Amino acid sequence: MRLIDREYVKSLMPRRDPAGHKGTFGKVYLLGGSVGYTGAPVLCAAAAERSGCGLVFLGVPESVWPAAAVKCEGAMPHPLPERDGRLSPDAEEEIRRRAAGCDAVAMGCGVGRGEESNLLLRRLLTVEKPLVLDADGINALAGHIDTLSRRPCATVLTPHDGELARIGGDMTAPRESSAVAFAAAHGVYLVRKGHRTLVAAPDGRLAVNTTGNDGMAKGGSGDILTGLLTGLLAQGMEPFAACCAAVWLHGRAGDLAAEEKGRRGMTPPDIIEMLPYALKEVE
């Protein structure tokens, strides 16, 4: 098992082209939000912006769009058809069209749980882009884990233990062996969140993170990880490398926030604020 430390992450980070422009550094498409969960997709988008990618697009239910449009500064939110405050299957065609023009996709942050939104997310598993599933994007797989076999490209799941249990993870085995077994069985890259977050690849590779603190145990921290990870994938990083870099950078930004503001009072936006400084340490 590899330790994810600063030197390892430094060796993974892609080089920046001094002559590059926003179209050459990767485009991200994020899908999330529902009535009552407007903050999650905005945090996800803000973290993706900080990742170094060039463009960030955010699809949200139409009733959530005004709030997202006000909160987003660099990301570009757009409204999608909804039903009962959550994304509707009627949004599928537009989502596919927009995702086709991007380099990596993330689904789930703040989407909420409902039969129709769950069905939409499962249908979208056939999108031919690297895909990150978080939160209710993972919950939508409960009882339907076999749908992962439809995936034509790399898939990353970022569950905490409750979400992993819902989709059939073995919670009785040691965390490490359980993560490796799940990733291999379903052909996914698994980021098992928690103290000393684990990254497992379908080929058996396993790594453990060395950054982070209990001040990050607040709603919204996971949305930041999703955005950061998707942004790194959009820049062309190999999935295992992107996962390892994302968890270290996320935790390091959290450590920097804790140093400045304290673990008790720090908030997820404080982590986003510190992401550029974490990135500077590995460039």
PDB file of C-alpha atoms in Angstrom:
ATOM      1  CA  MET A   1       0.000   0.000   0.000  1.00  0.00           C
ATOM      2  CA  ARG A   2       1.373   3.404  -1.018  1.00  0.00           C
ATOM      3  CA  LEU A   3       1.372   6.453   1.234  1.00  0.00           C
ATOM      4  CA  ILE A   4       0.023   9.559  -0.466  1.00  0.00           C
ATOM      5  CA  ASP A   5       2.425  12.308   0.565  1.00  0.00           C
ATOM      6  CA  ARG A   6       3.623  15.604  -0.865  1.00  0.00           C
ATOM      7  CA  GLU A   7       6.472  14.178  -2.937  1.00  0.00           C
ATOM      8  CA  TYR A   8       4.260  11.515  -4.490  1.00  0.00           C
ATOM      9  CA  VAL A   9       1.578  14.052  -5.432  1.00  0.00           C
ATOM     10  CA  LYS A  10       4.221  16.386  -6.811  1.00  0.00           C
ATOM     11  CA  SER A  11       5.345  13.601  -9.147  1.00  0.00           C
ATOM     12  CA  LEU A  12       1.777  13.115 -10.393  1.00  0.00           C
ATOM     13  CA  MET A  13       0.710  16.658 -11.239  1.00  0.00           C
ATOM     14  CA  PRO A  14       0.424  17.486 -14.955  1.00  0.00           C
ATOM     15  CA  ARG A  15       2.652  20.208 -16.355  1.00  0.00           C
ATOM     16  CA  ARG A  16       1.062  23.532 -17.269  1.00  0.00           C
ATOM     17  CA  ASP A  17       1.546  24.760 -20.830  1.00  0.00           C
ATOM     18  CA  PRO A  18       2.713  28.396 -20.625  1.00  0.00           C
ATOM     19  CA  ALA A  19       1.030  28.995 -23.982  1.00  0.00           C
ATOM     20  CA  GLY A  20      -2.192  27.223 -23.009  1.00  0.00           C
ATOM     21  CA  HIS A  21      -5.653  28.792 -22.829  1.00  0.00           C
ATOM     22  CA  LYS A  22      -8.923  27.927 -21.123  1.00  0.00           C
ATOM     23  CA  GLY A  23      -9.844  25.480 -23.871  1.00  0.00           C
ATOM     24  CA  THR A  24      -6.653  23.449 -23.442  1.00  0.00           C
ATOM     25  CA  PHE A  25      -6.782  22.915 -19.673  1.00  0.00           C
ATOM     26  CA  GLY A  26      -9.915  20.783 -19.646  1.00  0.00           C
ATOM     27  CA  LYS A  27     -13.655  21.293 -19.407  1.00  0.00           C
ATOM     28  CA  VAL A  28     -15.742  20.003 -16.500  1.00  0.00           C
ATOM     29  CA  TYR A  29     -19.462  19.234 -16.460  1.00  0.00           C
ATOM     30  CA  LEU A  30     -21.116  18.962 -13.047  1.00  0.00           C
ATOM     31  CA  LEU A  31     -24.652  17.770 -12.404  1.00  0.00           C
ATOM     32  CA  GLY A  32     -26.244  18.373  -9.017  1.00  0.00           C
ATOM     33  CA  GLY A  33     -28.536  20.324  -6.745  1.00  0.00           C
ATOM     34  CA  SER A  34     -32.164  20.120  -5.701  1.00  0.00           C
ATOM     35  CA  VAL A  35     -34.569  22.230  -3.695  1.00  0.00           C
ATOM     36  CA  GLY A  36     -33.077  22.451  -0.210  1.00  0.00           C
ATOM     37  CA  TYR A  37     -29.599  21.483  -1.443  1.00  0.00           C
ATOM     38  CA  THR A  38     -28.370  24.511  -3.354  1.00  0.00           C
ATOM     39  CA  GLY A  39     -24.971  24.827  -1.672  1.00  0.00           C
ATOM     40  CA  ALA A  40     -23.543  21.430  -2.630  1.00  0.00           C
ATOM     41  CA  PRO A  41     -23.253  21.983  -6.404  1.00  0.00           C
ATOM     42  CA  VAL A  42     -21.900  25.506  -5.886  1.00  0.00           C
ATOM     43  CA  LEU A  43     -19.115  24.233  -3.595  1.00  0.00           C
ATOM     44  CA  CYS A  44     -18.357  21.474  -6.091  1.00  0.00           C
ATOM     45  CA  ALA A  45     -18.105  23.999  -8.927  1.00  0.00           C
ATOM     46  CA  ALA A  46     -15.897  26.352  -6.930  1.00  0.00           C
ATOM     47  CA  ALA A  47     -13.456  23.546  -6.152  1.00  0.00           C
ATOM     48  CA  ALA A  48     -13.364  22.490  -9.804  1.00  0.00           C
ATOM     49  CA  GLU A  49     -12.425  26.060 -10.720  1.00  0.00           C
ATOM     50  CA  ARG A  50      -9.548  25.927  -8.242  1.00  0.00           C
ATOM     51  CA  SER A  51      -8.238  22.653  -9.702  1.00  0.00           C
ATOM     52  CA  GLY A  52      -6.571  24.308 -12.671  1.00  0.00           C
ATOM     53  CA  CYS A  53      -9.091  23.279 -15.326  1.00  0.00           C
ATOM     54  CA  GLY A  54     -10.185  25.817 -17.928  1.00  0.00           C
ATOM     55  CA  LEU A  55     -13.985  25.781 -17.906  1.00  0.00           C
ATOM     56  CA  VAL A  56     -16.634  24.575 -15.461  1.00  0.00           C
ATOM     57  CA  PHE A  57     -20.278  24.022 -16.442  1.00  0.00           C
ATOM     58  CA  LEU A  58     -22.942  23.268 -13.843  1.00  0.00           C
ATOM     59  CA  GLY A  59     -26.370  21.752 -14.558  1.00  0.00           C
ATOM     60  CA  VAL A  60     -29.014  22.249 -11.842  1.00  0.00           C
ATOM     61  CA  PRO A  61     -32.829  22.030 -11.597  1.00  0.00           C
ATOM     62  CA  GLU A  62     -34.449  25.167 -12.999  1.00  0.00           C
ATOM     63  CA  SER A  63     -35.785  26.309  -9.605  1.00  0.00           C
ATOM     64  CA  VAL A  64     -32.264  26.058  -8.141  1.00  0.00           C
ATOM     65  CA  TRP A  65     -30.659  27.912 -11.047  1.00  0.00           C
ATOM     66  CA  PRO A  66     -31.256  31.497  -9.766  1.00  0.00           C
ATOM     67  CA  ALA A  67     -29.440  30.731  -6.493  1.00  0.00           C
ATOM     68  CA  ALA A  68     -26.597  28.930  -8.285  1.00  0.00           C
ATOM     69  CA  ALA A  69     -26.257  31.765 -10.808  1.00  0.00           C
ATOM     70  CA  VAL A  70     -25.846  34.299  -8.004  1.00  0.00           C
ATOM     71  CA  LYS A  71     -23.361  32.183  -6.023  1.00  0.00           C
ATOM     72  CA  CYS A  72     -21.151  31.036  -8.908  1.00  0.00           C
ATOM     73  CA  GLU A  73     -18.443  33.443  -9.997  1.00  0.00           C
ATOM     74  CA  GLY A  74     -16.420  31.637 -12.639  1.00  0.00           C
ATOM     75  CA  ALA A  75     -18.490  28.489 -13.189  1.00  0.00           C
ATOM     76  CA  MET A  76     -21.384  28.619 -15.648  1.00  0.00           C
ATOM     77  CA  PRO A  77     -24.661  27.204 -14.264  1.00  0.00           C
ATOM     78  CA  HIS A  78     -27.634  26.449 -16.471  1.00  0.00           C
ATOM     79  CA  PRO A  79     -31.218  25.340 -15.688  1.00  0.00           C
ATOM     80  CA  LEU A  80     -32.537  21.837 -16.410  1.00  0.00           C
ATOM     81  CA  PRO A  81     -36.052  20.340 -16.352  1.00  0.00           C
ATOM     82  CA  GLU A  82     -37.173  19.246 -12.904  1.00  0.00           C
ATOM     83  CA  ARG A  83     -39.974  17.521 -11.083  1.00  0.00           C
ATOM     84  CA  ASP A  84     -40.727  17.996  -7.376  1.00  0.00           C
ATOM     85  CA  GLY A  85     -37.567  20.044  -6.961  1.00  0.00           C
ATOM     86  CA  ARG A  86     -35.238  17.388  -8.374  1.00  0.00           C
ATOM     87  CA  LEU A  87     -33.839  16.697 -11.817  1.00  0.00           C
ATOM     88  CA  SER A  88     -36.323  15.094 -14.196  1.00  0.00           C
ATOM     89  CA  PRO A  89     -35.633  12.372 -16.775  1.00  0.00           C
ATOM     90  CA  ASP A  90     -36.671  15.037 -19.305  1.00  0.00           C
ATOM     91  CA  ALA A  91     -33.253  16.612 -18.718  1.00  0.00           C
ATOM     92  CA  GLU A  92     -31.370  13.631 -20.147  1.00  0.00           C
ATOM     93  CA  GLU A  93     -30.965  14.837 -23.724  1.00  0.00           C
ATOM     94  CA  GLU A  94     -29.655  18.257 -22.704  1.00  0.00           C
ATOM     95  CA  ILE A  95     -27.285  16.748 -20.151  1.00  0.00           C
ATOM     96  CA  ARG A  96     -25.843  14.361 -22.725  1.00  0.00           C
ATOM     97  CA  ARG A  97     -25.375  17.178 -25.224  1.00  0.00           C
ATOM     98  CA  ARG A  98     -23.483  19.322 -22.760  1.00  0.00           C
ATOM     99  CA  ALA A  99     -21.424  16.468 -21.311  1.00  0.00           C
ATOM    100  CA  ALA A 100     -20.290  15.496 -24.813  1.00  0.00           C
ATOM    101  CA  GLY A 101     -18.384  18.756 -25.062  1.00  0.00           C
ATOM    102  CA  CYS A 102     -16.515  18.294 -21.792  1.00  0.00           C
ATOM    103  CA  ASP A 103     -13.572  16.181 -20.642  1.00  0.00           C
ATOM    104  CA  ALA A 104     -14.882  14.867 -17.300  1.00  0.00           C
ATOM    105  CA  VAL A 105     -18.279  14.675 -15.602  1.00  0.00           C
ATOM    106  CA  ALA A 106     -19.441  14.508 -11.973  1.00  0.00           C
ATOM    107  CA  MET A 107     -22.939  13.667 -10.753  1.00  0.00           C
ATOM    108  CA  GLY A 108     -24.623  13.574  -7.392  1.00  0.00           C
ATOM    109  CA  CYS A 109     -23.766  16.579  -5.209  1.00  0.00           C
ATOM    110  CA  GLY A 110     -27.064  17.692  -3.672  1.00  0.00           C
ATOM    111  CA  VAL A 111     -29.183  15.876  -6.253  1.00  0.00           C
ATOM    112  CA  GLY A 112     -31.500  14.431  -3.599  1.00  0.00           C
ATOM    113  CA  ARG A 113     -33.173  11.034  -3.598  1.00  0.00           C
ATOM    114  CA  GLY A 114     -36.226  10.204  -5.670  1.00  0.00           C
ATOM    115  CA  GLU A 115     -37.268   7.484  -8.098  1.00  0.00           C
ATOM    116  CA  GLU A 116     -37.127   9.695 -11.186  1.00  0.00           C
ATOM    117  CA  SER A 117     -33.848  11.424 -10.375  1.00  0.00           C
ATOM    118  CA  ASN A 118     -32.295   8.047  -9.488  1.00  0.00           C
ATOM    119  CA  LEU A 119     -33.456   6.634 -12.819  1.00  0.00           C
ATOM    120  CA  LEU A 120     -31.952   9.607 -14.660  1.00  0.00           C
ATOM    121  CA  LEU A 121     -28.583   9.154 -12.963  1.00  0.00           C
ATOM    122  CA  ARG A 122     -28.487   5.452 -13.812  1.00  0.00           C
ATOM    123  CA  ARG A 123     -29.326   6.174 -17.458  1.00  0.00           C
ATOM    124  CA  LEU A 124     -26.477   8.667 -17.607  1.00  0.00           C
ATOM    125  CA  LEU A 125     -23.925   6.007 -16.678  1.00  0.00           C
ATOM    126  CA  THR A 126     -23.469   5.408 -20.392  1.00  0.00           C
ATOM    127  CA  VAL A 127     -21.971   8.901 -20.878  1.00  0.00           C
ATOM    128  CA  GLU A 128     -18.633   8.347 -22.613  1.00  0.00           C
ATOM    129  CA  LYS A 129     -16.513  10.491 -20.312  1.00  0.00           C
ATOM    130  CA  PRO A 130     -14.554   9.876 -17.105  1.00  0.00           C
ATOM    131  CA  LEU A 131     -17.240  10.044 -14.421  1.00  0.00           C
ATOM    132  CA  VAL A 132     -17.195  10.831 -10.702  1.00  0.00           C
ATOM    133  CA  LEU A 133     -20.179   9.730  -8.601  1.00  0.00           C
ATOM    134  CA  ASP A 134     -20.679  11.236  -5.176  1.00  0.00           C
ATOM    135  CA  ALA A 135     -23.442  11.439  -2.563  1.00  0.00           C
ATOM    136  CA  ASP A 136     -26.822  10.726  -4.161  1.00  0.00           C
ATOM    137  CA  GLY A 137     -25.074   9.719  -7.377  1.00  0.00           C
ATOM    138  CA  ILE A 138     -23.806   6.775  -5.331  1.00  0.00           C
ATOM    139  CA  ASN A 139     -27.101   6.233  -3.507  1.00  0.00           C
ATOM    140  CA  ALA A 140     -28.844   5.881  -6.881  1.00  0.00           C
ATOM    141  CA  LEU A 141     -26.841   2.658  -7.372  1.00  0.00           C
ATOM    142  CA  ALA A 142     -28.391   0.960  -4.325  1.00  0.00           C
ATOM    143  CA  GLY A 143     -29.975  -2.245  -5.601  1.00  0.00           C
ATOM    144  CA  HIS A 144     -28.637  -1.492  -9.081  1.00  0.00           C
ATOM    145  CA  ILE A 145     -24.881  -1.910  -8.692  1.00  0.00           C
ATOM    146  CA  ASP A 146     -24.869  -4.028 -11.847  1.00  0.00           C
ATOM    147  CA  THR A 147     -25.534  -0.860 -13.888  1.00  0.00           C
ATOM    148  CA  LEU A 148     -21.873   0.069 -13.449  1.00  0.00           C
ATOM    149  CA  SER A 149     -21.118  -2.535 -16.100  1.00  0.00           C
ATOM    150  CA  ARG A 150     -22.556  -0.112 -18.673  1.00  0.00           C
ATOM    151  CA  ARG A 151     -19.735   2.345 -18.122  1.00  0.00           C
ATOM    152  CA  PRO A 152     -17.586   2.864 -21.245  1.00  0.00           C
ATOM    153  CA  CYS A 153     -14.969   4.997 -19.445  1.00  0.00           C
ATOM    154  CA  ALA A 154     -13.283   5.297 -16.055  1.00  0.00           C
ATOM    155  CA  THR A 155     -15.632   5.551 -13.080  1.00  0.00           C
ATOM    156  CA  VAL A 156     -14.756   6.990  -9.671  1.00  0.00           C
ATOM    157  CA  LEU A 157     -16.944   6.502  -6.589  1.00  0.00           C
ATOM    158  CA  THR A 158     -16.318   8.684  -3.521  1.00  0.00           C
ATOM    159  CA  PRO A 159     -18.460   7.170  -0.719  1.00  0.00           C
ATOM    160  CA  HIS A 160     -18.313   7.567   3.011  1.00  0.00           C
ATOM    161  CA  ASP A 161     -18.950   4.330   4.877  1.00  0.00           C
ATOM    162  CA  GLY A 162     -22.751   4.738   4.976  1.00  0.00           C
ATOM    163  CA  GLU A 163     -22.946   5.145   1.204  1.00  0.00           C
ATOM    164  CA  LEU A 164     -20.551   2.259   0.622  1.00  0.00           C
ATOM    165  CA  ALA A 165     -22.726   0.010   2.779  1.00  0.00           C
ATOM    166  CA  ARG A 166     -25.827   0.942   0.734  1.00  0.00           C
ATOM    167  CA  ILE A 167     -24.226  -0.258  -2.489  1.00  0.00           C
ATOM    168  CA  GLY A 168     -22.943  -3.537  -1.112  1.00  0.00           C
ATOM    169  CA  GLY A 169     -19.521  -2.777   0.320  1.00  0.00           C
ATOM    170  CA  ASP A 170     -18.264  -5.297   2.860  1.00  0.00           C
ATOM    171  CA  MET A 171     -18.311  -3.404   6.144  1.00  0.00           C
ATOM    172  CA  THR A 172     -17.115  -6.378   8.209  1.00  0.00           C
ATOM    173  CA  ALA A 173     -13.736  -6.803   6.498  1.00  0.00           C
ATOM    174  CA  PRO A 174     -10.762  -4.480   7.160  1.00  0.00           C
ATOM    175  CA  ARG A 175     -11.133  -1.122   5.366  1.00  0.00           C
ATOM    176  CA  GLU A 176      -8.173  -1.767   3.080  1.00  0.00           C
ATOM    177  CA  SER A 177      -9.092  -5.245   1.842  1.00  0.00           C
ATOM    178  CA  SER A 178     -12.754  -4.273   1.504  1.00  0.00           C
ATOM    179  CA  ALA A 179     -11.861  -1.267  -0.658  1.00  0.00           C
ATOM    180  CA  VAL A 180      -9.599  -3.312  -2.924  1.00  0.00           C
ATOM    181  CA  ALA A 181     -12.224  -6.049  -3.317  1.00  0.00           C
ATOM    182  CA  PHE A 182     -15.002  -3.597  -4.164  1.00  0.00           C
ATOM    183  CA  ALA A 183     -12.920  -1.723  -6.746  1.00  0.00           C
ATOM    184  CA  ALA A 184     -11.889  -4.971  -8.435  1.00  0.00           C
ATOM    185  CA  ALA A 185     -15.380  -6.506  -8.389  1.00  0.00           C
ATOM    186  CA  HIS A 186     -17.048  -3.482 -10.013  1.00  0.00           C
ATOM    187  CA  GLY A 187     -14.247  -2.108 -12.185  1.00  0.00           C
ATOM    188  CA  VAL A 188     -14.170   1.284 -10.450  1.00  0.00           C
ATOM    189  CA  TYR A 189     -11.746   3.585  -8.709  1.00  0.00           C
ATOM    190  CA  LEU A 190     -12.905   3.810  -5.112  1.00  0.00           C
ATOM    191  CA  VAL A 191     -12.183   6.760  -2.841  1.00  0.00           C
ATOM    192  CA  ARG A 192     -13.273   5.513   0.582  1.00  0.00           C
ATOM    193  CA  LYS A 193     -13.587   8.699   2.592  1.00  0.00           C
ATOM    194  CA  GLY A 194     -12.856   9.037   6.277  1.00  0.00           C
ATOM    195  CA  HIS A 195      -9.855   9.266   8.576  1.00  0.00           C
ATOM    196  CA  ARG A 196      -6.907   8.287   6.348  1.00  0.00           C
ATOM    197  CA  THR A 197      -8.958   8.144   3.154  1.00  0.00           C
ATOM    198  CA  LEU A 198      -8.196   5.169   0.909  1.00  0.00           C
ATOM    199  CA  VAL A 199      -7.872   5.078  -2.885  1.00  0.00           C
ATOM    200  CA  ALA A 200      -8.337   1.682  -4.550  1.00  0.00           C
ATOM    201  CA  ALA A 201      -8.006   0.899  -8.280  1.00  0.00           C
ATOM    202  CA  PRO A 202      -9.652  -1.976 -10.167  1.00  0.00           C
ATOM    203  CA  ASP A 203      -6.204  -3.455 -10.874  1.00  0.00           C
ATOM    204  CA  GLY A 204      -5.445  -3.853  -7.152  1.00  0.00           C
ATOM    205  CA  ARG A 205      -3.453  -0.689  -6.477  1.00  0.00           C
ATOM    206  CA  LEU A 206      -4.125   0.826  -3.049  1.00  0.00           C
ATOM    207  CA  ALA A 207      -3.031   4.071  -1.418  1.00  0.00           C
ATOM    208  CA  VAL A 208      -3.745   5.811   1.872  1.00  0.00           C
ATOM    209  CA  ASN A 209      -3.860   9.565   2.393  1.00  0.00           C
ATOM    210  CA  THR A 210      -1.759  11.395   4.980  1.00  0.00           C
ATOM    211  CA  THR A 211      -3.509  14.787   5.160  1.00  0.00           C
ATOM    212  CA  GLY A 212      -6.748  16.102   6.648  1.00  0.00           C
ATOM    213  CA  ASN A 213      -8.263  16.734  10.064  1.00  0.00           C
ATOM    214  CA  ASP A 214     -11.533  16.610  12.009  1.00  0.00           C
ATOM    215  CA  GLY A 215     -12.365  20.228  11.128  1.00  0.00           C
ATOM    216  CA  MET A 216     -13.268  18.918   7.672  1.00  0.00           C
ATOM    217  CA  ALA A 217     -16.048  16.757   9.113  1.00  0.00           C
ATOM    218  CA  LYS A 218     -18.753  19.186   8.013  1.00  0.00           C
ATOM    219  CA  GLY A 219     -21.392  19.156   5.296  1.00  0.00           C
ATOM    220  CA  GLY A 220     -19.920  20.374   2.013  1.00  0.00           C
ATOM    221  CA  SER A 221     -16.368  19.044   2.400  1.00  0.00           C
ATOM    222  CA  GLY A 222     -17.140  16.032   0.211  1.00  0.00           C
ATOM    223  CA  ASP A 223     -18.571  18.259  -2.528  1.00  0.00           C
ATOM    224  CA  ILE A 224     -15.242  20.082  -2.635  1.00  0.00           C
ATOM    225  CA  LEU A 225     -13.365  16.807  -3.112  1.00  0.00           C
ATOM    226  CA  THR A 226     -15.671  15.858  -5.980  1.00  0.00           C
ATOM    227  CA  GLY A 227     -15.119  19.132  -7.816  1.00  0.00           C
ATOM    228  CA  LEU A 228     -11.368  19.046  -7.314  1.00  0.00           C
ATOM    229  CA  LEU A 229     -11.110  15.441  -8.480  1.00  0.00           C
ATOM    230  CA  THR A 230     -13.239  16.036 -11.573  1.00  0.00           C
ATOM    231  CA  GLY A 231     -11.130  19.044 -12.478  1.00  0.00           C
ATOM    232  CA  LEU A 232      -7.944  16.970 -12.309  1.00  0.00           C
ATOM    233  CA  LEU A 233      -9.496  14.256 -14.478  1.00  0.00           C
ATOM    234  CA  ALA A 234     -10.494  16.918 -17.021  1.00  0.00           C
ATOM    235  CA  GLN A 235      -6.829  17.930 -17.254  1.00  0.00           C
ATOM    236  CA  GLY A 236      -6.003  14.429 -18.456  1.00  0.00           C
ATOM    237  CA  MET A 237      -4.676  12.815 -15.288  1.00  0.00           C
ATOM    238  CA  GLU A 238      -4.807   9.021 -15.054  1.00  0.00           C
ATOM    239  CA  PRO A 239      -7.713   8.165 -12.697  1.00  0.00           C
ATOM    240  CA  PHE A 240      -5.692   6.602  -9.867  1.00  0.00           C
ATOM    241  CA  ALA A 241      -3.245   9.505  -9.976  1.00  0.00           C
ATOM    242  CA  ALA A 242      -6.097  12.029 -10.012  1.00  0.00           C
ATOM    243  CA  CYS A 243      -7.746  10.356  -7.017  1.00  0.00           C
ATOM    244  CA  CYS A 244      -4.517  10.316  -5.012  1.00  0.00           C
ATOM    245  CA  ALA A 245      -3.702  13.925  -5.850  1.00  0.00           C
ATOM    246  CA  ALA A 246      -7.234  15.082  -5.080  1.00  0.00           C
ATOM    247  CA  VAL A 247      -7.456  13.501  -1.634  1.00  0.00           C
ATOM    248  CA  TRP A 248      -4.026  14.830  -0.616  1.00  0.00           C
ATOM    249  CA  LEU A 249      -4.721  18.365  -1.903  1.00  0.00           C
ATOM    250  CA  HIS A 250      -8.166  18.370  -0.306  1.00  0.00           C
ATOM    251  CA  GLY A 251      -6.739  17.282   3.040  1.00  0.00           C
ATOM    252  CA  ARG A 252      -3.793  19.656   2.812  1.00  0.00           C
ATOM    253  CA  ALA A 253      -6.114  22.591   2.118  1.00  0.00           C
ATOM    254  CA  GLY A 254      -8.098  21.500   5.165  1.00  0.00           C
ATOM    255  CA  ASP A 255      -4.929  21.419   7.251  1.00  0.00           C
ATOM    256  CA  LEU A 256      -3.998  24.923   6.095  1.00  0.00           C
ATOM    257  CA  ALA A 257      -7.489  26.163   6.939  1.00  0.00           C
ATOM    258  CA  ALA A 258      -7.222  24.590  10.382  1.00  0.00           C
ATOM    259  CA  GLU A 259      -3.866  26.262  10.990  1.00  0.00           C
ATOM    260  CA  GLU A 260      -5.341  29.657  10.184  1.00  0.00           C
ATOM    261  CA  LYS A 261      -8.852  29.419  11.635  1.00  0.00           C
ATOM    262  CA  GLY A 262      -8.915  26.379  13.917  1.00  0.00           C
ATOM    263  CA  ARG A 263     -10.578  23.014  13.390  1.00  0.00           C
ATOM    264  CA  ARG A 264     -13.769  23.866  15.247  1.00  0.00           C
ATOM    265  CA  GLY A 265     -14.638  27.071  13.419  1.00  0.00           C
ATOM    266  CA  MET A 266     -13.340  26.381   9.899  1.00  0.00           C
ATOM    267  CA  THR A 267     -15.901  25.888   7.126  1.00  0.00           C
ATOM    268  CA  PRO A 268     -15.902  24.273   3.668  1.00  0.00           C
ATOM    269  CA  PRO A 269     -15.401  27.654   1.924  1.00  0.00           C
ATOM    270  CA  ASP A 270     -12.236  28.021   3.999  1.00  0.00           C
ATOM    271  CA  ILE A 271     -10.972  24.787   2.425  1.00  0.00           C
ATOM    272  CA  ILE A 272     -11.676  26.149  -1.063  1.00  0.00           C
ATOM    273  CA  GLU A 273      -9.817  29.331  -0.163  1.00  0.00           C
ATOM    274  CA  MET A 274      -6.749  27.277   0.752  1.00  0.00           C
ATOM    275  CA  LEU A 275      -6.717  25.018  -2.334  1.00  0.00           C
ATOM    276  CA  PRO A 276      -4.413  27.350  -4.338  1.00  0.00           C
ATOM    277  CA  TYR A 277      -1.837  27.246  -1.526  1.00  0.00           C
ATOM    278  CA  ALA A 278      -2.012  23.457  -1.360  1.00  0.00           C
ATOM    279  CA  LEU A 279      -1.500  23.325  -5.127  1.00  0.00           C
ATOM    280  CA  LYS A 280       1.509  25.649  -4.898  1.00  0.00           C
ATOM    281  CA  GLU A 281       3.211  23.120  -2.619  1.00  0.00           C
ATOM    282  CA  VAL A 282       3.234  20.473  -5.365  1.00  0.00           C
ATOM    283  CA  GLU A 283       4.067  22.639  -8.370  1.00  0.00           C
TER     284      GLU A 283
END
